[in-house]
Coordinates of C-alpha atoms and ligand atoms in Angstrom, one line a residue:
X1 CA 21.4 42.6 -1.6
X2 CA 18.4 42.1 0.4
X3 CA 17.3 38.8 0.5
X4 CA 14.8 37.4 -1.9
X5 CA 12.0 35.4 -0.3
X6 CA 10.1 31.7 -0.9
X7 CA 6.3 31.7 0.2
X8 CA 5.4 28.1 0.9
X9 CA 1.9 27.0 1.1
X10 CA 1.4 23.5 3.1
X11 CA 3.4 23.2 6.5
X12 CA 3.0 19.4 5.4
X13 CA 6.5 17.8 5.6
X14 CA 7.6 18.7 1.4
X15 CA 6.8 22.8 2.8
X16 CA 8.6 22.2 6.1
X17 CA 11.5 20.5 3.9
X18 CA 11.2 23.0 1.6
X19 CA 11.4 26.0 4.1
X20 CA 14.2 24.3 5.9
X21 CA 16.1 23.9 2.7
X22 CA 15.3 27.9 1.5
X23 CA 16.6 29.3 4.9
X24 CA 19.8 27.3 4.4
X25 CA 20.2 28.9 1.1
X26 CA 19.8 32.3 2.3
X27 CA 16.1 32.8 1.3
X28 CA 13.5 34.2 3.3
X29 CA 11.1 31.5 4.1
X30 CA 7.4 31.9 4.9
X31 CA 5.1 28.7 5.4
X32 CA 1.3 29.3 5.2
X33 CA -0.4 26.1 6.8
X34 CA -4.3 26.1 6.4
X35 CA -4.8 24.3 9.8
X36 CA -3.8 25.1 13.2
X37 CA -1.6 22.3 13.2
X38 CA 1.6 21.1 11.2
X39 CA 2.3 18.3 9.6
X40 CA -0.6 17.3 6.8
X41 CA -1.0 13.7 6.5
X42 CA 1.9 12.9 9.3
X43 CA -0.6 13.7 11.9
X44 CA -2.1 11.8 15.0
X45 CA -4.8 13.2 17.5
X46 CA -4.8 13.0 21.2
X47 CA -8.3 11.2 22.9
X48 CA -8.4 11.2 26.5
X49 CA -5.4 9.1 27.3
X50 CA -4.5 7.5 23.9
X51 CA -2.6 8.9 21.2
X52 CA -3.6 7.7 17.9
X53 CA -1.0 8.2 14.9
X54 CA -2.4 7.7 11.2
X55 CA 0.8 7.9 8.6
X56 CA 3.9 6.7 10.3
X57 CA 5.1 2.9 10.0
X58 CA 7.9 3.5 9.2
X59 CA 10.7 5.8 7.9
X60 CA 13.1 5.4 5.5
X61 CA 16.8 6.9 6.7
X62 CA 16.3 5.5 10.4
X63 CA 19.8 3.7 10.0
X64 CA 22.7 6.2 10.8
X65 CA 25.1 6.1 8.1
X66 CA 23.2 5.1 5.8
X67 CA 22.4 7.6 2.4
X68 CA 18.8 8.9 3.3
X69 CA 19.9 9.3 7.0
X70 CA 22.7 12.2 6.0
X71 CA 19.6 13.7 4.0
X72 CA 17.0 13.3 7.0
X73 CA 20.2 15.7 9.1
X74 CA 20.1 18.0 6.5
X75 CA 16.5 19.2 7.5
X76 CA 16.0 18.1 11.0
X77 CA 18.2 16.6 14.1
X78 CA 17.1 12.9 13.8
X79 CA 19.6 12.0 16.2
X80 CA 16.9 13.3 18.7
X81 CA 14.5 10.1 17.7
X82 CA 14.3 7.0 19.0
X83 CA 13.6 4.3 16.3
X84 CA 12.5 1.0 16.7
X85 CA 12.9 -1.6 14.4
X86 CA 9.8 -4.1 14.1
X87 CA 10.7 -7.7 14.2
X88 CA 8.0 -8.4 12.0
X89 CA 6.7 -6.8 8.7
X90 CA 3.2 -7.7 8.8
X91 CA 1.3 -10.8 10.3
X92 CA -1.2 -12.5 7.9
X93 CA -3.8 -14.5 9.2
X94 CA -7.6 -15.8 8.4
X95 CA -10.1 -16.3 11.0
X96 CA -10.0 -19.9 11.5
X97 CA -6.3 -19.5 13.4
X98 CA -3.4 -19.3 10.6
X99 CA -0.9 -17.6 10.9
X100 CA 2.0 -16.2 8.7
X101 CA 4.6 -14.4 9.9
X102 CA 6.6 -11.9 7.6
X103 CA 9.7 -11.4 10.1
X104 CA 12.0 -8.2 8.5
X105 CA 14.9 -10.1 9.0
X106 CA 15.5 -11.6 5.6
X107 CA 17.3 -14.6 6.7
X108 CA 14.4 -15.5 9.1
X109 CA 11.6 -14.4 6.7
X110 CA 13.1 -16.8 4.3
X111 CA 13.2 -20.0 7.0
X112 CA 9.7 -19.0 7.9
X113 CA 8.0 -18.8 4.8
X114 CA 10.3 -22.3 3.6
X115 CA 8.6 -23.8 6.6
X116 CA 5.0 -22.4 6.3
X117 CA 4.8 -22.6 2.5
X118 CA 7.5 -25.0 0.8
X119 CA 5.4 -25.2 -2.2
X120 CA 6.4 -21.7 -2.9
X121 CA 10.1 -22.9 -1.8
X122 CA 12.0 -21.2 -5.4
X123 CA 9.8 -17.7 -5.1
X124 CA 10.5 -17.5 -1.5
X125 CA 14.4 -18.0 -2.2
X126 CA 13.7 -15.5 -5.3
X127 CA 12.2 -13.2 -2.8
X128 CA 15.2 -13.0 -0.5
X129 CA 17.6 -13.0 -2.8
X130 CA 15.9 -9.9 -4.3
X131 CA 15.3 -8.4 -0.9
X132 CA 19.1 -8.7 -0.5
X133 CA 20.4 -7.2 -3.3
X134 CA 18.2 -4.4 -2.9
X135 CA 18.8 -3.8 0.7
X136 CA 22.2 -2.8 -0.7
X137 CA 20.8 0.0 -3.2
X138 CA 20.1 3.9 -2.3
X139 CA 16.3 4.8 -2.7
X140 CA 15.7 6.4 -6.1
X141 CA 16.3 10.3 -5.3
X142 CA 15.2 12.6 -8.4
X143 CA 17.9 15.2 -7.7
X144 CA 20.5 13.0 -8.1
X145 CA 19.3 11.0 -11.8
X146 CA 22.5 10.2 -12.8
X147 CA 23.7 9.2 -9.6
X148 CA 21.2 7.0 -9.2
X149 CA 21.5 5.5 -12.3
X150 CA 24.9 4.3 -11.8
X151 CA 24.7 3.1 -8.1
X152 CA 21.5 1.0 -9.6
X153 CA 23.7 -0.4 -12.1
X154 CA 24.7 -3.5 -10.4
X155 CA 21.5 -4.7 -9.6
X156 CA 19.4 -3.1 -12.9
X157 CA 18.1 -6.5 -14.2
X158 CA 16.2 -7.2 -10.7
X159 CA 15.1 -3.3 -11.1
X160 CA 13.9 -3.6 -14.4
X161 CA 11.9 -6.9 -13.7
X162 CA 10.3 -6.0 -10.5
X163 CA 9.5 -2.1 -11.6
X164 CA 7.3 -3.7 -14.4
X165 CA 5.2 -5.8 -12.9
X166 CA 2.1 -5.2 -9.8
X167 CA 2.5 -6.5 -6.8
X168 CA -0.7 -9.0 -7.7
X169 CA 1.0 -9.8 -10.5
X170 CA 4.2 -10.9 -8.6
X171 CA 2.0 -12.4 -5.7
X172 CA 0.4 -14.9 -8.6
X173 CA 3.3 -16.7 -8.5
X174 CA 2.7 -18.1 -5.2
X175 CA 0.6 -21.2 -4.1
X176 CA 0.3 -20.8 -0.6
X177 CA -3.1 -19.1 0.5
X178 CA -1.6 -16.8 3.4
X179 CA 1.4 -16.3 1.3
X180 CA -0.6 -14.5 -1.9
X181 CA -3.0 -12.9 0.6
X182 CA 0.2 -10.8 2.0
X183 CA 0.8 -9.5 -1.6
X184 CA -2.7 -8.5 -1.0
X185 CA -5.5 -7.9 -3.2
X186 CA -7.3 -4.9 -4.7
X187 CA -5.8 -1.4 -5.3
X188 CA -2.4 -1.5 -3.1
X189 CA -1.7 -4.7 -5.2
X190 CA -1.5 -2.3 -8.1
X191 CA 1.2 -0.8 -6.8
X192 CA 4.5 -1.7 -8.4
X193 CA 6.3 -4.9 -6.6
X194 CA 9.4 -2.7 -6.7
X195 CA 7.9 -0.7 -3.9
X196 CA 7.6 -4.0 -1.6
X197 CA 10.5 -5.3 -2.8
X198 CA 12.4 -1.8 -1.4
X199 CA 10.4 -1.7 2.0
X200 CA 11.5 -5.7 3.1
X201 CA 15.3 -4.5 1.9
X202 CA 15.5 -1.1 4.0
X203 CA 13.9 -3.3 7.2
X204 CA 15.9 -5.6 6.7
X205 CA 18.8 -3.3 6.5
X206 CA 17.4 -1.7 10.0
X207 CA 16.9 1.3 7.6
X208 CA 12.9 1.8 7.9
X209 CA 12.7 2.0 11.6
X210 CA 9.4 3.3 13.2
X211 CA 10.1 6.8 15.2
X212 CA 8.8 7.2 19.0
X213 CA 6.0 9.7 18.8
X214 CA 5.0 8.8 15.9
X215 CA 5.2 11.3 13.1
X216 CA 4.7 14.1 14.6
X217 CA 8.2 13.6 16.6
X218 CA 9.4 14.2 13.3
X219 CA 7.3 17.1 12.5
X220 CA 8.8 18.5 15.5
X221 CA 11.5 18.4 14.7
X222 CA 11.2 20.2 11.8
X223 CA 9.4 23.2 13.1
X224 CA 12.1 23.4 15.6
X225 CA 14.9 23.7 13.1
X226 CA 12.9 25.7 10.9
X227 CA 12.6 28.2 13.9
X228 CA 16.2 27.9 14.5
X229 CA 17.3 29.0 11.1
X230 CA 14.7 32.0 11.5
X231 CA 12.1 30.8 8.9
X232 CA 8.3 31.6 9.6
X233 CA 5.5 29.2 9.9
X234 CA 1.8 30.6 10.3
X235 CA -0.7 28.5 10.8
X236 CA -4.3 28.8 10.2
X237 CA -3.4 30.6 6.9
X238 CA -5.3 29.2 4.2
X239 CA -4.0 30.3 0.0
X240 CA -6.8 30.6 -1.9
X241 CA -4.9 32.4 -5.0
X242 CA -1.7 32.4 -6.0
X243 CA -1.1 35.8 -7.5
X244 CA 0.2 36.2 -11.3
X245 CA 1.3 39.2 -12.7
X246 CA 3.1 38.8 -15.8
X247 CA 3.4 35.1 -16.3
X248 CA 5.2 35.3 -12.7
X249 CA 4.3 34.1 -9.6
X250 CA 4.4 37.3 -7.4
X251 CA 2.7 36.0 -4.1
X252 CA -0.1 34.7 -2.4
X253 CA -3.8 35.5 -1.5
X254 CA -5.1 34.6 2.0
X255 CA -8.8 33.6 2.9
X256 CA -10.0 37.1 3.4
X257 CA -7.8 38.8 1.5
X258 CA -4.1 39.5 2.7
X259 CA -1.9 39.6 -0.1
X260 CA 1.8 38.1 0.8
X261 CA 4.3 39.2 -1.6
X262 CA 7.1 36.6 -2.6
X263 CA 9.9 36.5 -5.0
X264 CA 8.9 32.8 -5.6
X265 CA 5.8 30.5 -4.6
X266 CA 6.3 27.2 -3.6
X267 CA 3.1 25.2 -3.5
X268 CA 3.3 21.7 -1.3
X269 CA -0.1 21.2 -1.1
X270 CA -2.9 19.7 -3.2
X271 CA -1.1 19.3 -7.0
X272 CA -5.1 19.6 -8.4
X273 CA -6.1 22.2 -5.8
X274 CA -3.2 24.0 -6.5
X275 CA -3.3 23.6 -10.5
X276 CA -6.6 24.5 -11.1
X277 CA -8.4 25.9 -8.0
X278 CA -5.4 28.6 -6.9
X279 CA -3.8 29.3 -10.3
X280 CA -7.2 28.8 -11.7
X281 CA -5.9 25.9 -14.0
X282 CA -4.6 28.6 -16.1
X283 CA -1.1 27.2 -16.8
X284 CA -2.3 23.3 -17.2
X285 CA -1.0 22.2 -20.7
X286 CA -2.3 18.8 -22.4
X287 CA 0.4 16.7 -20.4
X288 CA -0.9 18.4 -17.1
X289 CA -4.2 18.0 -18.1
X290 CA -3.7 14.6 -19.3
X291 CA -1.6 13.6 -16.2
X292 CA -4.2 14.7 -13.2
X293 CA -7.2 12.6 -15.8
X294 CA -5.3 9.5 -16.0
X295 CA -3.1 8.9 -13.3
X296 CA -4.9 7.1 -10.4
X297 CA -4.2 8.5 -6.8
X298 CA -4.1 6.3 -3.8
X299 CA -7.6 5.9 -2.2
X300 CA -9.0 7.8 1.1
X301 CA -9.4 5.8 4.2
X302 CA -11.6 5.6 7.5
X303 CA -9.6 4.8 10.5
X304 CA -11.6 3.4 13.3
X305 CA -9.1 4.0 16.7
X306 CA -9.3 1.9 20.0
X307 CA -8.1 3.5 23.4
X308 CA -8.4 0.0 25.0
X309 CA -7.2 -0.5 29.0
X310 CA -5.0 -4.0 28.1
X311 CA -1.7 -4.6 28.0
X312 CA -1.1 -5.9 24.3
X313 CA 2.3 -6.3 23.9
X314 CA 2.3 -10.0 23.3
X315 CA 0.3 -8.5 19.9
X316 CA 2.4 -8.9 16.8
X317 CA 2.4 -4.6 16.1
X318 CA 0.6 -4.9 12.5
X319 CA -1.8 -7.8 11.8
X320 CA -3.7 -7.8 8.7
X321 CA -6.7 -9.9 9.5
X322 CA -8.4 -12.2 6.4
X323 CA -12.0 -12.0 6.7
X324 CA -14.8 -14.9 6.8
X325 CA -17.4 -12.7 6.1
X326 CA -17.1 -9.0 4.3
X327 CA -17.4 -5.6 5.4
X328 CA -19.4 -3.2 4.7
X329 CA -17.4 0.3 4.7
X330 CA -19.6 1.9 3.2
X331 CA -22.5 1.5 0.1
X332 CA -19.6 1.8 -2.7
X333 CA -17.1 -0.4 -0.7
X334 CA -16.8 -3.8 1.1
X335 CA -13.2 -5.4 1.9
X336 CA -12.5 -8.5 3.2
X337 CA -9.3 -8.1 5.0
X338 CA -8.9 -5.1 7.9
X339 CA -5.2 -4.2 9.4
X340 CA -4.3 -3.2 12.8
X341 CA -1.7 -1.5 14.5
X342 CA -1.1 -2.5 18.1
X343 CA 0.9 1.1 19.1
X344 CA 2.5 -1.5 22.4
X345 CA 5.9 -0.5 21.1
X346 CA 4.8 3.3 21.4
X347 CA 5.0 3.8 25.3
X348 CA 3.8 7.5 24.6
X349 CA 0.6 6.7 22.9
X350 CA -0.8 5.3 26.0
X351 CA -0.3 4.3 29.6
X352 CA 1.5 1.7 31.3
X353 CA -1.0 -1.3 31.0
X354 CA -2.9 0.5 28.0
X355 CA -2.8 0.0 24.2
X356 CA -3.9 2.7 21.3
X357 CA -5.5 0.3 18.7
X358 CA -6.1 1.9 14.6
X359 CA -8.1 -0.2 11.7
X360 CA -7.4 1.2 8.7
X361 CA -10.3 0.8 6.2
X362 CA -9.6 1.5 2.4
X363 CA -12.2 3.5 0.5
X364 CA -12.9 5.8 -2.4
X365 CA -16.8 6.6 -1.9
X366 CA -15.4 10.6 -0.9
X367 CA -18.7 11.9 -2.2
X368 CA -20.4 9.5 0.4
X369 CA -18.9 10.7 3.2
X370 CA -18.8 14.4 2.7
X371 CA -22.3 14.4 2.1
X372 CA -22.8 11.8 5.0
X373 CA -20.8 14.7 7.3
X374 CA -22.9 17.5 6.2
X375 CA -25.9 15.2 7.9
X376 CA -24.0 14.8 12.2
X377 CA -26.6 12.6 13.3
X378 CA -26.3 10.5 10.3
X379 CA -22.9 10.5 10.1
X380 CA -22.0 9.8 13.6
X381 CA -24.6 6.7 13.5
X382 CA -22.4 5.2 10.3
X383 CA -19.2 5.9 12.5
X384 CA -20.7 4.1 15.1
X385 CA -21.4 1.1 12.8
X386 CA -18.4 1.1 11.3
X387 CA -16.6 1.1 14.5
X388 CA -19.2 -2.0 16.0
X389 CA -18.1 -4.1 12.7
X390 CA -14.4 -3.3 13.9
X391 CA -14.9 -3.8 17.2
X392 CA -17.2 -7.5 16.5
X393 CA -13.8 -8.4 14.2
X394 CA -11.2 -7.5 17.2
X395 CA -13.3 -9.3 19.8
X396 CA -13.8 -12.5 17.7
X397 CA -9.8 -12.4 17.9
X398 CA -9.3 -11.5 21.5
X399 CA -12.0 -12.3 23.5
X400 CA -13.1 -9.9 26.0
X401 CA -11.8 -6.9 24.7
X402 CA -14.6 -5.1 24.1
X403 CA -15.2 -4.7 28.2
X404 CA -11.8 -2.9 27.9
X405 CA -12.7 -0.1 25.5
X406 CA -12.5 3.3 27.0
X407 CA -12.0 5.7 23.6
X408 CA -13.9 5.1 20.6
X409 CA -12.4 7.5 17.5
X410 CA -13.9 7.2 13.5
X411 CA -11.8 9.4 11.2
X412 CA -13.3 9.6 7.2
X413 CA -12.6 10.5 4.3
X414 CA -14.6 13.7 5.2
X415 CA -12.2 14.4 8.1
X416 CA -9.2 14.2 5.6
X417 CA -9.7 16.6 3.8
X418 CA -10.4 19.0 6.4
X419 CA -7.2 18.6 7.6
X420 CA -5.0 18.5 4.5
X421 CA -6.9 19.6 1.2
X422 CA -6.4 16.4 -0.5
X423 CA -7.9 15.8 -3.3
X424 CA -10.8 13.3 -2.3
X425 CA -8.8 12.7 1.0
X426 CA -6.3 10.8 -0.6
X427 CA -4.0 9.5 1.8
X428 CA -0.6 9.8 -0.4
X429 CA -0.5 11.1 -4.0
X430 CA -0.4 9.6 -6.8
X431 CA -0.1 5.3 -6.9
X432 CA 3.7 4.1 -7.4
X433 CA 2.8 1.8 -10.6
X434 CA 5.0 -0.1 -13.5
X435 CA 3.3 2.6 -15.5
X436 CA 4.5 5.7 -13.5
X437 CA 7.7 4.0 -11.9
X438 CA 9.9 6.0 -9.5
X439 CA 9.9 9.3 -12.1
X440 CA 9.2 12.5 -10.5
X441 CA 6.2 14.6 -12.4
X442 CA 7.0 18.0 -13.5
X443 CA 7.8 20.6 -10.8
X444 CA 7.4 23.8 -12.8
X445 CA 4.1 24.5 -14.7
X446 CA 4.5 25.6 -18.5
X447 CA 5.0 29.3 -19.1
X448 CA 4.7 30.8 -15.4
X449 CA 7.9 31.6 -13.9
X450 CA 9.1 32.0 -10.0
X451 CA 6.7 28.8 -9.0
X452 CA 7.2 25.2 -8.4
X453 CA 6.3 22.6 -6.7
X454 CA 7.0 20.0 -3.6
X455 CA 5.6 17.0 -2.0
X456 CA 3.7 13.7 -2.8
X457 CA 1.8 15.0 -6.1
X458 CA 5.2 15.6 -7.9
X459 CA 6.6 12.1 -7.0
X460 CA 4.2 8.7 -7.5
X461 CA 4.7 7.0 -4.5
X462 CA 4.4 10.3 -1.7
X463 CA 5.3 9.5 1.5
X464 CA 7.8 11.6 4.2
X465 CA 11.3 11.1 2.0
X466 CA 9.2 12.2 -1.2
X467 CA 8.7 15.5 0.8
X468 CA 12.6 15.5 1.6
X469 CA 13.5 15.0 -1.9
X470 CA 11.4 16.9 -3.8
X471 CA 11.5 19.5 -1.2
X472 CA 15.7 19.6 -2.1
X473 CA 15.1 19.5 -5.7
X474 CA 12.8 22.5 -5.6
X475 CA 15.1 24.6 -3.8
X476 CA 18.2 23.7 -5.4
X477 CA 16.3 24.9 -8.8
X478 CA 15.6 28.2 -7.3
X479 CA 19.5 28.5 -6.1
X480 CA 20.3 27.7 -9.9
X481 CA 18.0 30.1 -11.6
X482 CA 18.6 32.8 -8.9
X483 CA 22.6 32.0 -9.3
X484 CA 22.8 31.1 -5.3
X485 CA 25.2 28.3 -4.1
X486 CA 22.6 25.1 -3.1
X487 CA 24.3 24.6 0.3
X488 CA 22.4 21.7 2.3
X489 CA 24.4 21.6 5.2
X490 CA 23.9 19.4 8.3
X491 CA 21.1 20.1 10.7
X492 CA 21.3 23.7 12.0
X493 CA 22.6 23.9 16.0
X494 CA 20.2 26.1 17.6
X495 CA 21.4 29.8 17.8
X496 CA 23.6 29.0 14.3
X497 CA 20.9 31.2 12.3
X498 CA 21.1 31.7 8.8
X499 CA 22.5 34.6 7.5
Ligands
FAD1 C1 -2.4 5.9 6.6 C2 -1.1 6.4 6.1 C3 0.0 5.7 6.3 C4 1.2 6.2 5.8 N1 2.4 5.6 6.2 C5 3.6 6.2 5.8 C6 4.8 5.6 6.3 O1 4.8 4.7 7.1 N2 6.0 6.2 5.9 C7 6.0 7.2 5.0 O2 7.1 7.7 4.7 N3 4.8 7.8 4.6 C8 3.6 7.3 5.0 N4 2.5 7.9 4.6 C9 2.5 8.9 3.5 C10 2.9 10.3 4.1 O3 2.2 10.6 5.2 C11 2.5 11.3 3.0 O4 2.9 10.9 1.7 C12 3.2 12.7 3.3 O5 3.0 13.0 4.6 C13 2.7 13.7 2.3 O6 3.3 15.0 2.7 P1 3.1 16.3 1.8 O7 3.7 17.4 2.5 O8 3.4 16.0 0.4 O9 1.5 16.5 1.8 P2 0.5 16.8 3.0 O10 0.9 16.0 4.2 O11 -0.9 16.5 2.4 O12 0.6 18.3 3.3 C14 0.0 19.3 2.6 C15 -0.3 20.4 3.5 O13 -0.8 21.5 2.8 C16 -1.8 22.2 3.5 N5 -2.7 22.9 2.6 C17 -3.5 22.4 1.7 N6 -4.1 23.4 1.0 C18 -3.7 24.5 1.5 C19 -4.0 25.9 1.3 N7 -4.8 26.3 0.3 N8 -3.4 26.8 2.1 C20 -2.5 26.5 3.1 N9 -2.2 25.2 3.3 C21 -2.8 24.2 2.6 C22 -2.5 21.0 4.2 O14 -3.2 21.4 5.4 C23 -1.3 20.1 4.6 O15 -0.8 20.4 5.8 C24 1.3 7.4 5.1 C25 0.1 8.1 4.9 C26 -1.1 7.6 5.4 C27 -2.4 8.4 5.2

């Protein structure tokens, strides 16, 4: 029989996963990445000497042994990474010099906060009780419902009552000013306080380590084993249609018109690019419909990166800076709190004696900035001011360190899309909320056959194990409908091809 074979389109980690996973299977597998690069959102860009990353913090699986780390070997080595584990989750502070440390060991975070905030004394043991019993419990994985369902069981009251409420919601029960300002304030305080909840337990567990190189050491990684079990990845091969004959899925059409036959498409990119711009939205029922008009995805971002000649390692890594004054991101947005990541702990991102620096700045103003880009002179002189206000902010904290500067770098929402397709250069699907909890959306669409689909638009939530998981769950569908053992296996030795 010859082998049947799985076009992919997005060499974002959900297609890489999903290529992985088809190879082991026994499918041909064919990924067709729009850019010359892999990897999507788990990207970071080289400047001069500095390396600056934009997704990873952290992943979940880092801890050997532990559930999602056996799932992480399925598709890639992860043995070759080097994790390590941040001492602290985030550091809050205002500018008149407070300071709150959220340390990921429980035991410590609890002592702190006691100290810092004993108003607060029964949420804060509340917290770390609930950070405990979580730390215990396997991540939600939609191939495995049932599973899932019964490992939960033990702990399903503290599920139920954290999964319904936001994290402002749950951050209202707090007194202390620092203490409600980490539970933050506008639209990632909609997210669900289950999400937080989950992130404090896997670092406290060790399980949510951040990987050396940043994400694309694990995109890597990927590729490698990919190209080890023989599947394809081309790159600068943008879909534009995904062929139908039939109500079937039959291939692919490239930008400029190659047609790439395939006994089933796999789309990981875009859900509303892919919904209604390739399939020209011609299998979107009401719920589809009804889904991409209500569900609210997570915003876009500018990211303002520092190449800065200091040694910053006496830096906590992420510091999310309360703001006296205000800033202007752009005319549609102002925030009043900025993070940064101090990469110290990343000795590749920059040299001995020298720290890569990002600000990450919330926005949803995509329109803005699109039409901004289309304008360079403009749009570089709004980078530049948007970089000066980061810059002012950074200085007033550490004095001096604007003589240090040597690479200036202003990503957009513009420059997001460009490099991924997302709708509106959102930076990870749709928002994790008591209202969409941890179900996964529809893969299939409604009366076309041979297509599905991966990645952070079937999963509220996204991030790199939604990729894993839904990547899994796609293919183990196909195995089931094409009557083909679903054989996962461990991480591929090189040379050990796939039949
Ligand atoms: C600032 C930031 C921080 C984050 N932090 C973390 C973190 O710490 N931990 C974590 O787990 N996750 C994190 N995430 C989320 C994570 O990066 C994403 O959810 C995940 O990478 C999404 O993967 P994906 O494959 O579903 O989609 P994408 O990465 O968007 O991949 C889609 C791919 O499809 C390609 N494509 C689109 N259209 C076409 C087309 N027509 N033809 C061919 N190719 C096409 C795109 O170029 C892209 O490569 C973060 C994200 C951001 C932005």
């Amino acid at each position: 029989m010859p082998q049947k074979k799985i076009v992919v389109i997005g060499g974002g980690i959900a297609g890489l996963c999903t290529a992985v996973y088809a190879r082991k299977c026994g499918y041909r597998a064919e990924v067709l990445e729009m850019s010359h690069t892999p990897g999507g959102l788990a990207s970071s860009w080289r400047r001069g000497d500095y390396t600056f990353e934009t997704c990873l913090h952290w992943l979940l699986g880092s801890k050997p042994g532990s559930a999602f780390h056996s799932r992480w070997q399925e598709v890639f080595d992860i043995e070759k990474l080097t994790f390590v584990d941040q001492k602290e989750y985030a550091c809050m502070e205002n500018e008149r010099g407070d300071a709150l440390h959220i340390y990921t060991d429980v035991d410590r975070m609890e002592q702190e906060l006691l100290n810092r905030a004993p108003e607060d004394a029964a949420e804060i043991r509340h917290l770390a009780s609930a950070v405990r019993r979580l730390a215990k419990l396997p991540m939600p994985d939609p191939d495995e419902p049932l599973l899932t369902a019964l490992r939960s069981l033990p702990a399903i009251g503290l599920l139920r009552a954290f999964s319904r409420m936001t994290i402002a919601e749950y951050g209202r029960r707090f007194r202390n000013p620092l203490l409600r300002a980490f539970f933050g304030e506008g639209e990632g305080a909609e997210l669900s306080a289950l999400a937080l909840v989950f992130s404090l337990a896997w670092m406290s567990e060790h399980n949510a380590g951040y990987a050396i190189g940043g994400s694309q050491a694990i995109i890597r990684l990927i590729v490698e084993n990919l190209h080890n079990l023989g599947g394809e990845l081309r790159l600068g091969a943008k879909v534009e249609r995904i062929v139908v004959a039939d109500d079937t899925a039959i291939g692919v059409r490239l930008a400029g018109g190659e047609f790439i036959p395939a006994d089933w498409v796999i789309s990981a990119a875009d859900g509303r690019a892919t919904i209604y711009g390739m399939l020209g939205g011609m299998y979107a029922d009401r719920a589809i419909n009804n889904t991409y008009a209500t569900l609210k995805p997570f915003s876009s971002y500018l990211q303002v990166s520092l190449g800065l000649a200091r040694d910053l390692s006496s830096q906590p890594a992420f510091v999310t800076r309360i703001l006296d004054a205000p800033l202007a991101v752009d005319p549609g947005t102002q925030v009043s709190r900025v993070s940064f990541r101090f990469f110290h702990f990343d000795p590749t991102f920059a040299p001995p004696g020298k720290t890569a620096v990002t600000c990450f700045l919330p926005t949803r103003q995509f329109e803005y900035w699109t039409a901004l880009e289309r304008d360079p002179e403009q749009y570089h002189a709004e980078k530049q001011r948007v970089a000066d206000a980061v810059i002012d902010i950074l200085e007033r904290r550490l004095p001096g360190l604007r003589a240090a500067i040597e690479v200036v770098d202003v990503s957009t929402p513009a420059t997001v899309f460009r490099y991924t397709g997302n709708w509106q250069g959102g930076m990870e699907g749709w928002l994790l909320t008591p209202s969409t909890g941890f179900r996964p959306l529809q893969r299939d669409l409604p009366g076309l056959h041979r297509f599905m689909m991966a990645g952070q638009w079937v999963m509220p939530g996204g991030g790199l194990p939604s990729g894993l998981m839904t990547a899994r769950a796609a293919i183990r569908s196909a195995c089931k409908q094409d009557g083909l053992p679903f054989l996962p296996g461990l991480v591929a030795a090189p040379g050990n091809r796939a039949a």
